[in-house]
Every structure is written in C-alpha cells, then in structure tokens.
Short mmCIF file of C-alpha atoms in Angstrom, two decimals:
data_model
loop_
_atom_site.label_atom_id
_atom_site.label_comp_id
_atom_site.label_asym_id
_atom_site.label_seq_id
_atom_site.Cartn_x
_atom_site.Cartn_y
_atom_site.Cartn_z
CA UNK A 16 -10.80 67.62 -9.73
CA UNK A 17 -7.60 66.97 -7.45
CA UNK A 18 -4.97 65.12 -9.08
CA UNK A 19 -2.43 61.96 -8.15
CA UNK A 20 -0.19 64.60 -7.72
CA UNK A 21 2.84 61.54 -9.07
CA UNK A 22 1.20 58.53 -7.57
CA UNK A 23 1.88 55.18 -9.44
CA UNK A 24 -0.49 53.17 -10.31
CA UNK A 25 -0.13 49.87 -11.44
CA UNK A 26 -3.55 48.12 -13.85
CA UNK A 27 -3.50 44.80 -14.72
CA UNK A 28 -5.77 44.02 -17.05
CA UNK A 29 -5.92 41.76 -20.27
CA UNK A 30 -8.08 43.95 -22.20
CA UNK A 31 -6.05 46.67 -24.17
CA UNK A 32 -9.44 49.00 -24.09
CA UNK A 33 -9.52 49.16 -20.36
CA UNK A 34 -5.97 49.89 -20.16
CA UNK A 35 -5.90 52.84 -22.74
CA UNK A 36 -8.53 54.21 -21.01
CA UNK A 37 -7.38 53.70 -17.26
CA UNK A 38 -3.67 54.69 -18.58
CA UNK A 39 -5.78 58.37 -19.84
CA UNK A 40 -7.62 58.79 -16.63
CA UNK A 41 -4.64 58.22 -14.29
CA UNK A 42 -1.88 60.21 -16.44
CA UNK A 43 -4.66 63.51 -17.14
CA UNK A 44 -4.84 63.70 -13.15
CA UNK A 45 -0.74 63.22 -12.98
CA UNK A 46 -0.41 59.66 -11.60
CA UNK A 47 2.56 57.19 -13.61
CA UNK A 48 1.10 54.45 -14.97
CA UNK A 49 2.29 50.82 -15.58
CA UNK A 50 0.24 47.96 -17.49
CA UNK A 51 0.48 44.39 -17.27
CA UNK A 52 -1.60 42.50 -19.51
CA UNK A 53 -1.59 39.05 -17.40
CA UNK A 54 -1.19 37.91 -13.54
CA UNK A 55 2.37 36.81 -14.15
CA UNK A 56 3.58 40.33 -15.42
CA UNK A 57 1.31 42.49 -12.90
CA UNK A 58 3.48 40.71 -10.66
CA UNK A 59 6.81 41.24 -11.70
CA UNK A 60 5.84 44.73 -12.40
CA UNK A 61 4.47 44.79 -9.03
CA UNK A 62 7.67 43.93 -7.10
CA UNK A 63 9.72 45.94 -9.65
CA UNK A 64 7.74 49.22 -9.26
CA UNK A 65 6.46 49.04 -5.96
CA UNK A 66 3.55 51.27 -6.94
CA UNK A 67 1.07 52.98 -4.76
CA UNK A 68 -2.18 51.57 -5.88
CA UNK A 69 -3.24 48.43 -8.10
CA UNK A 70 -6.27 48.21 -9.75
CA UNK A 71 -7.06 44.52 -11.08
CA UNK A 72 -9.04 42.75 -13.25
CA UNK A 73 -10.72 39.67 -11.95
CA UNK A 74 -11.18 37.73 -14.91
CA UNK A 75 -7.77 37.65 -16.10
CA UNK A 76 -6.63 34.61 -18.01
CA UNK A 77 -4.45 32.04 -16.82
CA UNK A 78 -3.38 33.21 -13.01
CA UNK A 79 -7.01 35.44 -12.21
CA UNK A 80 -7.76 38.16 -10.47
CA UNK A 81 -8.35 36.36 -7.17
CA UNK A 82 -5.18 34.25 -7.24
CA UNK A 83 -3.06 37.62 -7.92
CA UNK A 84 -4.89 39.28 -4.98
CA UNK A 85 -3.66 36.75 -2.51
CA UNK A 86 -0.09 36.75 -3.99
CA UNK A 87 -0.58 40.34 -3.79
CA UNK A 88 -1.72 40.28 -0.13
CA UNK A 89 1.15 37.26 1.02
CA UNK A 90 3.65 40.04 0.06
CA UNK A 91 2.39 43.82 1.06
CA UNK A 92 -0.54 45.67 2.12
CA UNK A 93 -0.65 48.19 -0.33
CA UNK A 94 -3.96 49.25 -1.77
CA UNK A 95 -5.92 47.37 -4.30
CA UNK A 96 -9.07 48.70 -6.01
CA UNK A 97 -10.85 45.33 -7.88
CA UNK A 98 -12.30 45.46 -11.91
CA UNK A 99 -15.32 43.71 -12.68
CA UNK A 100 -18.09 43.45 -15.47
CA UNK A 101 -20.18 41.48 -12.61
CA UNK A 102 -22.47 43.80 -10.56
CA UNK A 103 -22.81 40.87 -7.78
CA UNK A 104 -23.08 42.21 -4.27
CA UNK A 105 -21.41 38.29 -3.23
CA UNK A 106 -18.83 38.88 -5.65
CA UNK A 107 -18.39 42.55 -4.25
CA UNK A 108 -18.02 41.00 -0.81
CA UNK A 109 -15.72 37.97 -1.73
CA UNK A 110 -13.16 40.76 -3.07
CA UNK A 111 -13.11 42.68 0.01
CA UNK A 112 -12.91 39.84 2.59
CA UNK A 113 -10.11 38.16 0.16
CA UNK A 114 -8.23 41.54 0.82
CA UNK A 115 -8.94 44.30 -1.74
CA UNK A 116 -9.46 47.73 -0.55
CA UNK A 117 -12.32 48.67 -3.49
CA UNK A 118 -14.69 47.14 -6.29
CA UNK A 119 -15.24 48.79 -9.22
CA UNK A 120 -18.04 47.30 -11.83
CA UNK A 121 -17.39 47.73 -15.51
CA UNK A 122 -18.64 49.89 -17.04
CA UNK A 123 -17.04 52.76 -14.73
CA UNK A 124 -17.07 56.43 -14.95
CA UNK A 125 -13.85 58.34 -15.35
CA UNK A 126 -14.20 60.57 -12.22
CA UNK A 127 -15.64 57.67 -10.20
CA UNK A 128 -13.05 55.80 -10.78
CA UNK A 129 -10.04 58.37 -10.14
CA UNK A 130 -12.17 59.56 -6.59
CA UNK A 131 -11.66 55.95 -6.10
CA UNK A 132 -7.81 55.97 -6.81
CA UNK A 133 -7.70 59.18 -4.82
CA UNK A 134 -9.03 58.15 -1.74
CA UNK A 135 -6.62 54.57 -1.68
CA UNK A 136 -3.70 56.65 -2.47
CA UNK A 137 -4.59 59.04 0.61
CA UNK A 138 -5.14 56.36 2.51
CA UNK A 139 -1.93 54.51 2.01
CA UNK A 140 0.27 57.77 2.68
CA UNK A 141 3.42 59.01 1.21
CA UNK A 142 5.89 55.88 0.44
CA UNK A 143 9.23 56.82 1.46
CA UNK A 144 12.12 55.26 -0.68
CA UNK A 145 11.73 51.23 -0.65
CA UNK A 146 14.30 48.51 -1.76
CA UNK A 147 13.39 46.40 -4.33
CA UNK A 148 11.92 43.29 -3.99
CA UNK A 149 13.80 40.46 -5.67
CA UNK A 150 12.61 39.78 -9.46
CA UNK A 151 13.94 35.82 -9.91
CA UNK A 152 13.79 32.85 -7.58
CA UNK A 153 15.73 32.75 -4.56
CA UNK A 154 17.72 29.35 -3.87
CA UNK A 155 21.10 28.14 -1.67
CA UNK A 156 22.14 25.11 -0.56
CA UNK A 157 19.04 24.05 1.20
CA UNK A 158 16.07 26.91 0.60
CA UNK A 159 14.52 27.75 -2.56
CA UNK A 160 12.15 30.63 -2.86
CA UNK A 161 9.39 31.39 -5.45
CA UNK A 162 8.39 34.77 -5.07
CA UNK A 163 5.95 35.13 -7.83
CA UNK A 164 3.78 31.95 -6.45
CA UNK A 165 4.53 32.64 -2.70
CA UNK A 166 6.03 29.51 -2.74
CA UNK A 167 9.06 28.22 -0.46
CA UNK A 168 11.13 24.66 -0.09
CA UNK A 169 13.58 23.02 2.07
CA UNK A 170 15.08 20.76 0.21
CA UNK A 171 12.55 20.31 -2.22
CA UNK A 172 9.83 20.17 0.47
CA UNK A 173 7.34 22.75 0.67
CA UNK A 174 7.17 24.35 4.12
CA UNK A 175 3.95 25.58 5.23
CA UNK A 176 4.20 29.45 6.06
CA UNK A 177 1.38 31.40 6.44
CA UNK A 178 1.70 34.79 4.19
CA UNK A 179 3.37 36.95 7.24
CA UNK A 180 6.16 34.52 7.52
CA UNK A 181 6.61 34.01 3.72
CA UNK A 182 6.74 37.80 3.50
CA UNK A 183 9.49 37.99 6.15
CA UNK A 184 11.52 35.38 4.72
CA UNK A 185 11.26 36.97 1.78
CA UNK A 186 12.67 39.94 3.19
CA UNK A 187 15.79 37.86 4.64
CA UNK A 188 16.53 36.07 1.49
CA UNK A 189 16.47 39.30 -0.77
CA UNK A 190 19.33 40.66 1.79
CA UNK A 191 21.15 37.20 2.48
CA UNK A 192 24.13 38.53 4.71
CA UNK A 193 22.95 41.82 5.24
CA UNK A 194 22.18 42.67 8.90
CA UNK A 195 18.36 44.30 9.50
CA UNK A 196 17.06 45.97 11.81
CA UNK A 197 13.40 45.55 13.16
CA UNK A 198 12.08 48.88 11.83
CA UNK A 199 13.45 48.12 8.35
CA UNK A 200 11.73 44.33 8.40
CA UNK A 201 8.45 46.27 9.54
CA UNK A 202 9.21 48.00 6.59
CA UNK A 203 10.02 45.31 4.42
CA UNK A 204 7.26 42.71 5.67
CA UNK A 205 4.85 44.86 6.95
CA UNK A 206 5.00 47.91 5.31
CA UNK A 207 4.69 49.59 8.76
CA UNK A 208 8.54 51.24 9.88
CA UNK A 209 6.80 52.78 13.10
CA UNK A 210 4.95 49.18 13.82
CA UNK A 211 5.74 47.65 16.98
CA UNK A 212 9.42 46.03 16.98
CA UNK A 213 8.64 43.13 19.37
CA UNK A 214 6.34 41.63 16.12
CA UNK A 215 9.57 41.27 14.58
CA UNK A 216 11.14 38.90 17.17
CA UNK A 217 7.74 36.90 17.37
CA UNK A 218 7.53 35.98 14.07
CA UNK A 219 11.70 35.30 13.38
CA UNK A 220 10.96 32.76 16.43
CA UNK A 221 8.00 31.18 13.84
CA UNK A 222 9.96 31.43 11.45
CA UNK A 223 12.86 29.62 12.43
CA UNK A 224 11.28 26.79 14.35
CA UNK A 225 9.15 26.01 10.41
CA UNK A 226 12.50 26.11 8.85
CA UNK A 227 14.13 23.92 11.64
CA UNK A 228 11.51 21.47 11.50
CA UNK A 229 11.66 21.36 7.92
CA UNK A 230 15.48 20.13 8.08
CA UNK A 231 17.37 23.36 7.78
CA UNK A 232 19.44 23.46 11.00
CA UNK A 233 20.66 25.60 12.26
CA UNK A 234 18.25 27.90 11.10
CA UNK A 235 20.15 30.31 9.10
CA UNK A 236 18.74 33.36 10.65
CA UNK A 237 21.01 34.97 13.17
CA UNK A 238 20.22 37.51 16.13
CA UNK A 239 22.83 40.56 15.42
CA UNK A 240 22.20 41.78 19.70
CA UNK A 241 21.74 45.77 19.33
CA UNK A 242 21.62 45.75 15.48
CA UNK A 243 18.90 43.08 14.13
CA UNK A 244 18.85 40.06 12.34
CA UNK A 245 20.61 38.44 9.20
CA UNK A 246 20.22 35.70 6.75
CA UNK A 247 23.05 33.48 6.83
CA UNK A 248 23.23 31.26 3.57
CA UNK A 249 23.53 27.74 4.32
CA UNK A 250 27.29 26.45 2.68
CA UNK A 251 26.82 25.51 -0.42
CA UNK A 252 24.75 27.83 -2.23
CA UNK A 253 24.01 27.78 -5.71
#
C-alpha cells in the first residue's frame, strides 16, 4: 500500500469516531492530519493550512456539508472527497455537480478510503509554497470582506460577485499595497501559476466595473504596466 508520502489532509467532521479513525488511516500511510469538528473551523483551518485534500462530512451541524463545499469551491479548487451515511446515487450526483471531486458512503473501508485520498492527492500535484490566506475580516474605508461566508460590501451593500471574482478580490485585499503579478493571482485565485495571464486582466476589468458600480470610485485596483496589479486602500481605512 503506497503512502501520502507528507500530504495534508484536512477532515471535517462532527463525529469524534470518524475522525480518530480517518486521523489513523491518513497518519499510518504518512499524510498530516488536521480536524475540525464544525463548518466554521474546517474553514479557518482550511485557509490556515492550505492542505492538499479535504474530506467532509455532509451532515455537519450548523453550516453543512454542502454550504462548506461552495465556500470551499468560491475560494480554491483543491480536492474534496465527500462523507456520507446516505448510499443515494442523487445525493452522490448532487455532491459532484456542487463541486466535490469524490463520495464516500459511511461505513467505508480503510484502504478504500486512502486509494481514494491517493488518487485526489495525485491528481492535484505537488503544492509549491503558498501565502496564507487571510484568517479575520477584511475592511477599509469603503470595502468590507467576509472570507469565511464569501461575503463582500461596499459600504454596507453587498455586491454581487460570482465566486471567481470574490476569490480574486480576495487575493487583492489579503496583499492591500502589494504589487502582483498575473502568474501569482493565477496562483492565488486560481490555483493555476502556468494558467493563461490574459484571464487575469479579464476578470480585474469585472471586477472593477462591480466595485465601481457599487460606489467605490475609483476602483482601488491599479494597473502596475510591466509588473501587475495592486490594491490601493481607499483613505480612510479602519
């Protein structure tokens, strides 16, 4: 049996059972394992850790399994193998079109499971070094950004981004001043450094025409010619 060779895997799950015995099956075959007993921690553990695979729970209290998949999904690509007691081909189906990359029905079988983890982890590829993702709420004198709901406001008023442009504001605010480059916001909103650059300027033109209509003018994000783009903090901030 091949191992995770380092991998990290991140479970969320609010039964303690499940994660003794996932925690046993991925640290035997050499992966690092994280738990997060609720939505709201599998997320901050989630932008904290960065890991390479998630496997969630679906009937998680409070925020479920299907709300932190498409929190998980407005934010990166990475893979995410589903938990389930339900053995309902619909439900099966509803996981992978919402975004996850595997469904697993409880009860599972150890090497099932970790051929499972094995084969997302391949998939993915090697992660080089990534920089955080912010932990707390983002806000200046006229955004305010909610990174654990996927949630952003112009003064006070939501604006309506669709996940690619929440993830690459996200990426702006969490490096307000700092010039990027388009290979490091492929990086950072994509997860795809060797994507196609030109994506970048596309979606900065979305982006700034939502936060322009929204009342935020100028738009705070500036084109650095030869270098990139940078998030200019309104005056003001707070």
């Amino acid at each position: 049996m091949s191992s995770l060779d380092g991998a990290q895997v991140l479970v969320i799950d609010d039964d303690e059972t499940i994660r003794a015995v996932l925690r046993r099956i991925g640290e035997m075959a050499g992966a690092i394992v994280t738990e997060a007993e609720t939505g709201e921690e599998g997320l901050r553990a989630l932008y904290a850790g960065r890991p390479d695979v998630v496997v969630l729970d679906i009937d998680l209290p409070g925020l479920d399994g299907w709300q932190v998949l498409e929190r998980i999904r407005q934010l990166t690509d990475l893979p995410v193998v589903m938990l389930s007691s339900h053995d309902d081909e619909l439900e099966k189906v509803r996981a992978l079109q919402a975004g996850a990359d595997d469904y697993v029905t409880k009860p599972f079988g150890a090497p099932e499971l970790l051929a499972r983890l094995q084969v997302q982890v391949r998939r993915a590829g090697p992660r080089g070094p990534r920089e955080e993702a912010p932990l707390q709420p983002y806000r200046d004198a006229a955004l305010a950004v909610d990174f654990i709901h996927a949630e952003a406001t112009a003064h006070d008023q939501p604006i309506p981004l669709t996940p690619r442009e929440f993830r690459l504001l996200a990426a702006f605010v969490g490096h307000p001043g700092r010039t990027l480059s388009p290979e490091q916001l492929l990086d950072l909103a994509w997860d795809d450094p060797a994507g196609d650059p030109r994506r970048v300027k596309v979606y900065v033109g979305y982006l700034r025409a939502k936060l322009a209509a929204a009342g935020v003018n100028p738009p705070p994000i500036d084109t650095v010619r030869g270098f990139g783009y940078r998030y200019r903090p309104p005056a003001g901030r707070r």
